[in-house]
Short mmCIF file of C-alpha atoms and ligand atoms in Angstrom, two decimals:
data_model
loop_
_atom_site.label_atom_id
_atom_site.label_comp_id
_atom_site.label_asym_id
_atom_site.label_seq_id
_atom_site.Cartn_x
_atom_site.Cartn_y
_atom_site.Cartn_z
CA MET I 1 -99.45 -63.93 16.88
CA ILE I 2 -97.12 -60.64 18.00
CA PRO I 3 -98.91 -58.07 18.50
CA ALA I 4 -97.41 -55.19 16.22
CA SER I 5 -96.50 -52.57 18.71
CA LEU I 6 -93.73 -55.12 20.51
CA PRO I 7 -90.07 -54.00 19.83
CA LEU I 8 -88.14 -55.63 17.55
CA GLN I 9 -85.70 -57.39 20.40
CA HIS I 10 -88.89 -59.13 22.66
CA VAL I 11 -89.36 -61.26 19.43
CA PRO I 12 -87.84 -64.25 20.04
CA SER I 13 -85.30 -65.19 16.93
CA PRO I 14 -86.22 -68.93 15.76
CA PRO I 15 -83.48 -71.13 16.88
CA SER I 16 -80.24 -71.74 15.47
CA ARG I 17 -79.11 -74.83 13.87
CA TRP I 18 -76.69 -75.34 16.75
CA GLN I 19 -79.39 -74.58 19.24
CA ARG I 20 -81.60 -77.71 17.64
CA LEU I 21 -78.57 -80.11 17.82
CA TRP I 22 -78.22 -79.28 21.15
CA ARG I 23 -81.40 -79.90 22.33
CA GLU I 24 -81.25 -83.41 20.17
CA ALA I 25 -78.40 -84.44 22.51
CA VAL I 26 -78.48 -88.23 24.04
CA THR I 27 -79.76 -87.96 27.56
CA ASP I 28 -80.59 -91.32 28.04
CA PRO I 29 -77.65 -93.88 29.02
CA ARG I 30 -79.00 -96.92 27.19
CA GLU I 31 -80.08 -94.95 24.06
CA LEU I 32 -76.39 -94.40 24.22
CA LEU I 33 -75.31 -97.65 24.74
CA ALA I 34 -77.80 -99.23 22.15
CA LEU I 35 -76.67 -96.19 19.42
CA LEU I 36 -73.33 -98.03 19.74
CA GLY I 37 -74.20 -101.72 19.66
CA LEU I 38 -73.76 -102.39 23.35
CA ALA I 39 -77.57 -102.51 24.21
CA ASP I 40 -76.85 -106.22 25.93
CA ARG I 41 -74.46 -104.65 28.25
CA ALA I 42 -76.29 -101.88 29.84
CA ASP I 43 -77.11 -103.52 32.91
CA GLU I 44 -73.09 -104.84 33.25
CA LEU I 45 -71.90 -101.04 32.41
CA LEU I 46 -74.39 -98.52 33.90
CA PRO I 47 -74.34 -97.51 37.69
CA ALA I 48 -77.34 -99.28 39.70
CA ARG I 49 -78.60 -95.94 41.12
CA ASP I 50 -78.12 -92.33 39.98
CA THR I 51 -74.91 -90.33 40.07
CA GLY I 52 -76.19 -86.90 40.25
CA PHE I 53 -74.70 -85.68 37.50
CA ALA I 54 -77.20 -86.17 33.70
CA LEU I 55 -75.59 -87.92 30.64
CA ARG I 56 -75.17 -85.65 28.01
CA VAL I 57 -73.87 -85.79 24.54
CA PRO I 58 -74.23 -84.36 21.14
CA ARG I 59 -75.15 -86.86 18.24
CA GLY I 60 -72.65 -85.81 16.29
CA PHE I 61 -69.53 -86.92 19.28
CA VAL I 62 -71.71 -89.76 19.50
CA ALA I 63 -70.74 -90.51 15.93
CA ARG I 64 -67.04 -90.58 16.79
CA MET I 65 -67.46 -93.24 19.24
CA ARG I 66 -66.11 -96.81 18.20
CA HIS I 67 -69.04 -98.70 17.37
CA GLY I 68 -69.45 -101.93 20.24
CA ASP I 69 -66.18 -100.84 22.07
CA PRO I 70 -67.31 -100.01 25.90
CA ALA I 71 -63.63 -98.70 26.25
CA ASP I 72 -63.67 -96.48 23.83
CA PRO I 73 -62.10 -93.31 25.13
CA LEU I 74 -64.81 -90.63 24.20
CA LEU I 75 -67.41 -92.87 25.72
CA LEU I 76 -65.80 -93.23 28.70
CA GLN I 77 -65.56 -89.64 28.82
CA VAL I 78 -69.53 -89.25 29.16
CA LEU I 79 -71.11 -92.55 30.34
CA PRO I 80 -71.96 -92.92 33.90
CA ARG I 81 -70.45 -95.45 35.56
CA ALA I 82 -70.67 -97.06 39.13
CA ALA I 83 -67.33 -95.97 40.32
CA GLU I 84 -68.82 -92.67 40.40
CA LEU I 85 -70.80 -93.30 43.51
CA ASP I 86 -67.60 -94.71 45.54
CA GLU I 87 -66.68 -92.17 48.78
CA VAL I 88 -62.75 -91.92 48.20
CA PRO I 89 -60.88 -89.85 50.82
CA GLY I 90 -59.16 -86.67 49.32
CA PHE I 91 -62.44 -86.20 46.70
CA THR I 92 -64.48 -83.36 47.20
CA THR I 93 -67.17 -80.64 46.35
CA ASP I 94 -65.05 -77.95 46.41
CA ALA I 95 -61.58 -79.37 45.16
CA VAL I 96 -60.28 -76.26 43.49
CA GLY I 97 -61.43 -73.67 45.99
CA ASP I 98 -64.00 -71.73 44.10
CA GLY I 99 -66.21 -71.17 46.93
CA ALA I 100 -63.04 -69.19 48.49
CA ALA I 101 -61.91 -67.44 45.22
CA ARG I 102 -65.49 -65.65 44.51
CA ALA I 103 -64.94 -62.13 43.72
CA ALA I 104 -68.88 -61.17 42.77
CA THR I 105 -71.38 -62.98 41.32
CA GLY I 106 -70.23 -65.09 38.97
CA VAL I 107 -66.74 -63.56 38.83
CA ILE I 108 -64.10 -65.68 40.30
CA HIS I 109 -60.40 -64.06 40.67
CA LYS I 110 -57.57 -66.39 41.70
CA TYR I 111 -54.71 -65.07 39.74
CA ALA I 112 -53.32 -61.36 38.88
CA GLY I 113 -54.46 -59.99 35.62
CA ARG I 114 -56.85 -62.49 35.03
CA SER I 115 -60.59 -62.43 36.01
CA LEU I 116 -62.76 -65.88 35.54
CA LEU I 117 -66.40 -65.32 34.42
CA ILE I 118 -68.72 -68.01 34.90
CA ALA I 119 -70.90 -67.23 32.29
CA THR I 120 -73.06 -70.25 32.59
CA GLY I 121 -73.75 -73.20 33.68
CA SER I 122 -74.77 -75.05 31.00
CA CYS I 123 -72.31 -77.72 28.50
CA ALA I 124 -73.25 -79.10 25.27
CA VAL I 125 -71.36 -82.50 27.09
CA HIS I 126 -71.39 -83.92 30.32
CA CYS I 127 -67.73 -84.59 31.17
CA ARG I 128 -68.03 -86.91 33.91
CA TYR I 129 -64.23 -85.95 35.59
CA CYS I 130 -65.71 -82.18 35.39
CA PHE I 131 -64.14 -80.08 39.00
CA ARG I 132 -67.54 -78.48 38.35
CA ARG I 133 -69.84 -81.32 38.85
CA HIS I 134 -70.60 -79.84 42.01
CA PHE I 135 -70.71 -75.86 41.24
CA PRO I 136 -73.53 -73.78 42.67
CA TYR I 137 -74.28 -72.49 39.08
CA ALA I 138 -77.87 -71.56 40.26
CA ASP I 139 -76.27 -68.73 42.58
CA GLU I 140 -73.07 -68.09 40.58
CA THR I 141 -73.54 -67.67 37.07
CA ALA I 142 -73.06 -64.47 35.22
CA ALA I 143 -75.22 -64.60 32.61
CA ALA I 144 -79.10 -64.01 32.69
CA GLY I 145 -79.07 -60.71 32.71
CA ARG I 146 -76.40 -60.79 35.14
CA TRP I 147 -73.07 -59.14 33.29
CA ARG I 148 -73.52 -56.13 35.70
CA ASP I 149 -72.15 -57.42 39.24
CA ALA I 150 -69.45 -58.85 36.90
CA LEU I 151 -68.44 -55.13 34.53
CA ALA I 152 -68.56 -53.45 37.57
CA HIS I 153 -66.21 -55.59 39.48
CA LEU I 154 -63.90 -55.67 36.07
CA ALA I 155 -64.19 -51.74 35.85
CA ALA I 156 -62.97 -51.33 38.96
CA ASP I 157 -59.88 -53.44 39.26
CA ALA I 158 -57.59 -51.84 37.19
CA ALA I 159 -55.44 -54.82 36.85
CA SER I 160 -57.85 -56.96 34.97
CA GLU I 161 -56.23 -56.77 31.66
CA GLU I 162 -58.13 -60.40 30.73
CA VAL I 163 -61.37 -61.63 30.78
CA ILE I 164 -61.69 -65.20 30.58
CA LEU I 165 -64.90 -66.66 29.95
CA SER I 166 -65.50 -69.85 31.61
CA GLY I 167 -68.62 -72.12 33.26
CA GLY I 168 -70.27 -74.29 32.20
CA ASP I 169 -69.56 -73.58 28.44
CA PRO I 170 -69.75 -70.20 27.74
CA LEU I 171 -70.53 -70.69 24.10
CA SER I 172 -73.74 -71.97 25.51
CA LEU I 173 -75.12 -68.76 25.27
CA SER I 174 -76.33 -67.22 22.12
CA THR I 175 -74.11 -64.84 20.20
CA ALA I 176 -76.54 -61.97 21.20
CA ARG I 177 -75.83 -62.87 25.10
CA LEU I 178 -71.74 -62.52 24.61
CA ALA I 179 -72.42 -59.46 22.33
CA GLU I 180 -73.87 -57.69 25.19
CA LEU I 181 -71.04 -59.11 27.71
CA THR I 182 -68.50 -57.52 24.92
CA ASP I 183 -70.06 -53.96 24.36
CA GLY I 184 -69.72 -53.73 28.22
CA LEU I 185 -66.44 -54.61 28.12
CA ALA I 186 -65.30 -52.16 25.39
CA GLU I 187 -66.13 -49.35 28.14
CA ILE I 188 -63.31 -50.56 30.13
CA PRO I 189 -60.37 -49.32 28.86
CA HIS I 190 -57.87 -51.66 30.83
CA VAL I 191 -59.29 -54.83 29.20
CA ARG I 192 -57.51 -56.04 26.39
CA ARG I 193 -57.88 -59.41 25.93
CA LEU I 194 -60.83 -61.64 25.85
CA ARG I 195 -60.00 -65.88 26.06
CA ILE I 196 -62.90 -68.23 25.97
CA HIS I 197 -62.37 -71.58 27.73
CA THR I 198 -64.58 -73.82 25.40
CA ARG I 199 -64.95 -77.34 24.18
CA LEU I 200 -68.23 -76.31 22.47
CA PRO I 201 -66.04 -76.26 18.96
CA VAL I 202 -65.41 -79.54 19.83
CA VAL I 203 -68.92 -81.53 20.62
CA LEU I 204 -70.65 -79.26 18.58
CA PRO I 205 -68.79 -77.52 16.09
CA GLU I 206 -71.84 -76.62 14.60
CA ARG I 207 -71.42 -73.72 17.29
CA VAL I 208 -69.11 -71.85 15.48
CA ASP I 209 -71.40 -70.40 12.81
CA GLU I 210 -71.91 -67.04 10.58
CA SER I 211 -72.96 -65.22 13.69
CA LEU I 212 -70.45 -66.27 15.97
CA VAL I 213 -67.36 -65.64 13.85
CA ASP I 214 -68.41 -61.94 12.83
CA TRP I 215 -68.85 -61.23 16.47
CA LEU I 216 -65.58 -62.47 17.16
CA ALA I 217 -64.01 -61.07 14.12
CA GLY I 218 -65.44 -58.05 14.75
CA LEU I 219 -64.01 -57.33 18.53
CA ALA I 220 -61.01 -54.64 19.07
CA LEU I 221 -59.70 -57.24 21.73
CA GLU I 222 -57.52 -59.28 21.49
CA ARG I 223 -58.41 -63.02 21.26
CA VAL I 224 -57.65 -66.23 22.50
CA VAL I 225 -59.61 -69.46 22.29
CA VAL I 226 -58.42 -72.36 24.51
CA LEU I 227 -60.35 -75.56 23.31
CA HIS I 228 -60.93 -78.69 25.48
CA ALA I 229 -60.53 -81.95 23.72
CA ASN I 230 -58.65 -84.72 25.27
CA HIS I 231 -58.43 -87.65 22.73
CA ALA I 232 -57.66 -87.25 18.93
CA ASN I 233 -60.36 -89.28 18.08
CA GLU I 234 -62.66 -86.30 19.06
CA LEU I 235 -61.07 -83.95 16.05
CA ASP I 236 -62.60 -84.77 12.99
CA GLU I 237 -62.90 -83.01 9.78
CA SER I 238 -65.90 -80.91 11.33
CA VAL I 239 -64.31 -79.68 14.28
CA ALA I 240 -60.67 -78.66 11.83
CA ALA I 241 -62.98 -77.00 9.80
CA ALA I 242 -64.23 -74.87 12.83
CA CYS I 243 -61.28 -74.46 14.33
CA ARG I 244 -60.02 -72.81 10.78
CA ARG I 245 -63.05 -70.71 11.05
CA LEU I 246 -62.46 -70.04 14.50
CA ARG I 247 -58.73 -68.71 13.54
CA ASP I 248 -60.11 -66.77 10.15
CA THR I 249 -61.28 -64.33 13.34
CA GLY I 250 -57.73 -63.88 13.94
CA ALA I 251 -58.25 -65.58 17.69
CA VAL I 252 -55.28 -67.42 18.90
CA LEU I 253 -56.33 -71.17 19.33
CA LEU I 254 -54.78 -73.13 22.44
CA ASN I 255 -56.23 -76.94 23.93
CA GLN I 256 -56.60 -77.93 27.60
CA ALA I 257 -56.84 -81.54 28.09
CA VAL I 258 -57.10 -83.10 31.08
CA LEU I 259 -54.92 -86.21 31.87
CA LEU I 260 -57.64 -89.11 32.31
CA ARG I 261 -56.62 -92.72 32.93
CA GLY I 262 -57.98 -95.21 30.34
CA VAL I 263 -58.66 -92.64 28.15
CA ASN I 264 -55.81 -90.63 27.16
CA ASP I 265 -52.57 -91.71 29.91
CA ASP I 266 -50.63 -93.51 27.26
CA ALA I 267 -47.77 -91.69 25.58
CA ASP I 268 -48.73 -92.47 22.07
CA VAL I 269 -52.40 -91.01 22.32
CA LEU I 270 -51.43 -88.17 23.81
CA ALA I 271 -48.58 -87.74 20.80
CA THR I 272 -51.16 -88.16 18.25
CA LEU I 273 -53.50 -85.85 19.96
CA SER I 274 -50.91 -82.89 20.14
CA ALA I 275 -50.11 -83.82 16.09
CA ARG I 276 -53.97 -83.32 15.38
CA LEU I 277 -53.99 -80.54 17.12
CA MET I 278 -51.48 -78.91 15.20
CA ALA I 279 -53.17 -80.41 11.92
CA CYS I 280 -56.61 -78.32 13.57
CA GLY I 281 -54.26 -75.10 13.39
CA VAL I 282 -54.28 -75.76 17.82
CA LEU I 283 -51.28 -75.79 20.18
CA PRO I 284 -51.47 -77.32 23.48
CA TYR I 285 -51.32 -75.52 25.94
CA TYR I 286 -51.70 -77.50 29.41
CA LEU I 287 -52.44 -80.84 30.47
CA HIS I 288 -54.11 -80.78 33.66
CA GLN I 289 -53.42 -83.29 36.46
CA LEU I 290 -57.36 -84.38 37.09
CA ASP I 291 -58.78 -82.02 40.22
CA ARG I 292 -59.91 -84.33 43.30
CA VAL I 293 -63.70 -83.80 42.82
CA ALA I 294 -65.89 -86.31 44.54
CA GLY I 295 -66.96 -89.06 41.83
CA ALA I 296 -63.90 -88.90 39.43
CA ALA I 297 -61.36 -90.47 41.17
CA HIS I 298 -61.40 -93.40 38.99
CA PHE I 299 -60.00 -91.37 36.32
CA GLU I 300 -56.88 -89.93 38.66
CA VAL I 301 -53.39 -90.24 37.08
CA GLU I 302 -50.57 -90.73 39.68
CA ASP I 303 -48.12 -87.74 39.68
CA ALA I 304 -44.84 -89.92 38.79
CA ARG I 305 -46.68 -91.65 35.93
CA ALA I 306 -47.95 -88.36 34.30
CA GLY I 307 -44.53 -86.84 34.70
CA THR I 308 -43.06 -90.18 33.13
CA LEU I 309 -45.72 -89.70 30.08
CA VAL I 310 -45.09 -85.98 29.27
CA GLU I 311 -40.73 -87.13 29.19
CA ALA I 312 -41.96 -89.06 26.67
CA LEU I 313 -43.29 -86.36 24.48
CA ARG I 314 -41.02 -84.03 25.17
CA ALA I 315 -38.10 -87.43 23.44
CA ARG I 316 -40.24 -87.39 20.58
CA LEU I 317 -42.30 -84.00 19.53
CA PRO I 318 -40.96 -80.28 18.95
CA GLY I 319 -41.36 -78.38 22.37
CA TYR I 320 -44.42 -76.25 21.13
CA LEU I 321 -46.35 -79.88 21.24
CA VAL I 322 -45.59 -80.75 24.10
CA PRO I 323 -48.26 -79.60 26.79
CA ARG I 324 -47.33 -78.27 30.29
CA LEU I 325 -48.58 -80.74 32.80
CA VAL I 326 -50.47 -78.77 35.82
CA ARG I 327 -52.18 -79.47 38.65
CA GLU I 328 -54.61 -76.95 40.34
CA ILE I 329 -53.93 -76.04 43.79
CA ALA I 330 -56.24 -74.15 46.11
CA GLY I 331 -54.61 -70.76 47.42
CA ALA I 332 -51.92 -70.93 44.47
CA ASP I 333 -50.58 -67.78 42.67
CA SER I 334 -50.63 -70.12 39.20
CA LYS I 335 -51.58 -73.11 37.74
CA THR I 336 -48.57 -75.35 39.73
CA PRO I 337 -46.34 -77.34 36.95
CA LEU I 338 -45.48 -80.91 38.41
C1 PLP A 1 -56.87 -71.62 35.23
C2 PLP A 1 -57.49 -70.29 35.84
C3 PLP A 1 -57.42 -69.33 35.05
C4 PLP A 1 -56.15 -69.11 33.95
O1 PLP A 1 -55.08 -69.66 34.41
P1 PLP A 1 -53.77 -69.14 32.77
O2 PLP A 1 -52.63 -70.50 33.64
O3 PLP A 1 -54.05 -68.28 33.05
O4 PLP A 1 -54.08 -69.86 31.71
C5 PLP A 1 -57.60 -68.04 35.23
N1 PLP A 1 -58.46 -67.88 36.81
C6 PLP A 1 -59.07 -69.11 37.39
C7 PLP A 1 -59.92 -68.82 38.46
C8 PLP A 1 -58.65 -70.24 36.98
O5 PLP A 1 -59.01 -71.33 37.52
S1 SF4 A 2 -67.58 -79.06 28.89
FE1 SF4 A 2 -66.04 -78.16 30.47
S2 SF4 A 2 -67.42 -77.14 32.18
FE2 SF4 A 2 -68.22 -78.48 30.61
S3 SF4 A 2 -68.70 -80.68 31.47
FE3 SF4 A 2 -67.12 -80.82 30.20
S4 SF4 A 2 -65.06 -80.11 31.60
FE4 SF4 A 2 -66.91 -79.43 32.99
#
């Protein structure tokens, strides 16, 4: 029982629907394979020992995978594989120089005018190629009541016009926690734009609920939501509806994808992704060359082939549906076009 004298904000609110779905995510690789009719292939498909990066995938995302296909492009993004254990020269634990660019607790400041906040280390899905699979999240998140340092850094830097919420996935925070941050931002006059880098509307579209939409629509900031989808099969009707709700808030919607061998390193697949994004009201923004992070070497596509793929897209799509092919180079003053 809750004592009557307790202030209202200390009463824990019941979990939202998306939070319950989050908790029900698949975390056991054998269960995932069984759901896809691949139980008898487990010994062949799974690594012999722990890769140090747990499986995590929401059930709604699993439902978009092809049954019985171990090469399904959505499955390949989340299933732990033996190749992750290979040590490949050049693939390291801080591939993009985040350690050196740390400006304050949870703030990474690499590019002019934009400050990136590591809002949380949590994600609803664990992408095997993630460049932050080795990031020291426990020490480096700005959330959990630690917005103060980040806000002080932003207030002191008059050039910080844009705040990028990243992570982890910033929309894994409750809407109330996000609102605490934007209340703080509202007091910093030079901050005019909020950008959110998130995969949640794709992997758990239920996250785009009424409270999130109300919060976003009510902000006195310019808003950009950069989604992360790598294959058109990720974008089913539930995701299209989530995108519509986000667009109705007045936010600009963009997508960043990572070029991944076996997943989307094909001109037809990339063209279909662009067309599907457009149908959801989302423009392609970046196509990232893989960050050379330990455990992800088997996803790499050579630069020359990446360039050929984007040329093929340019030859068949309107310019606004061709993503910019970039690589992140530690120490550079922007993403580097290839
Ligand atoms: C990628 C990135 C940005 C955003 O770069 P844009 O080119 O504006 O999309 C900002 N800060 C950091 C640290 C980044 O890694
Ligand atoms: S959602 Fe983004 S931050 Fe999270 S694991 Fe996937 S790529 Fe990494």
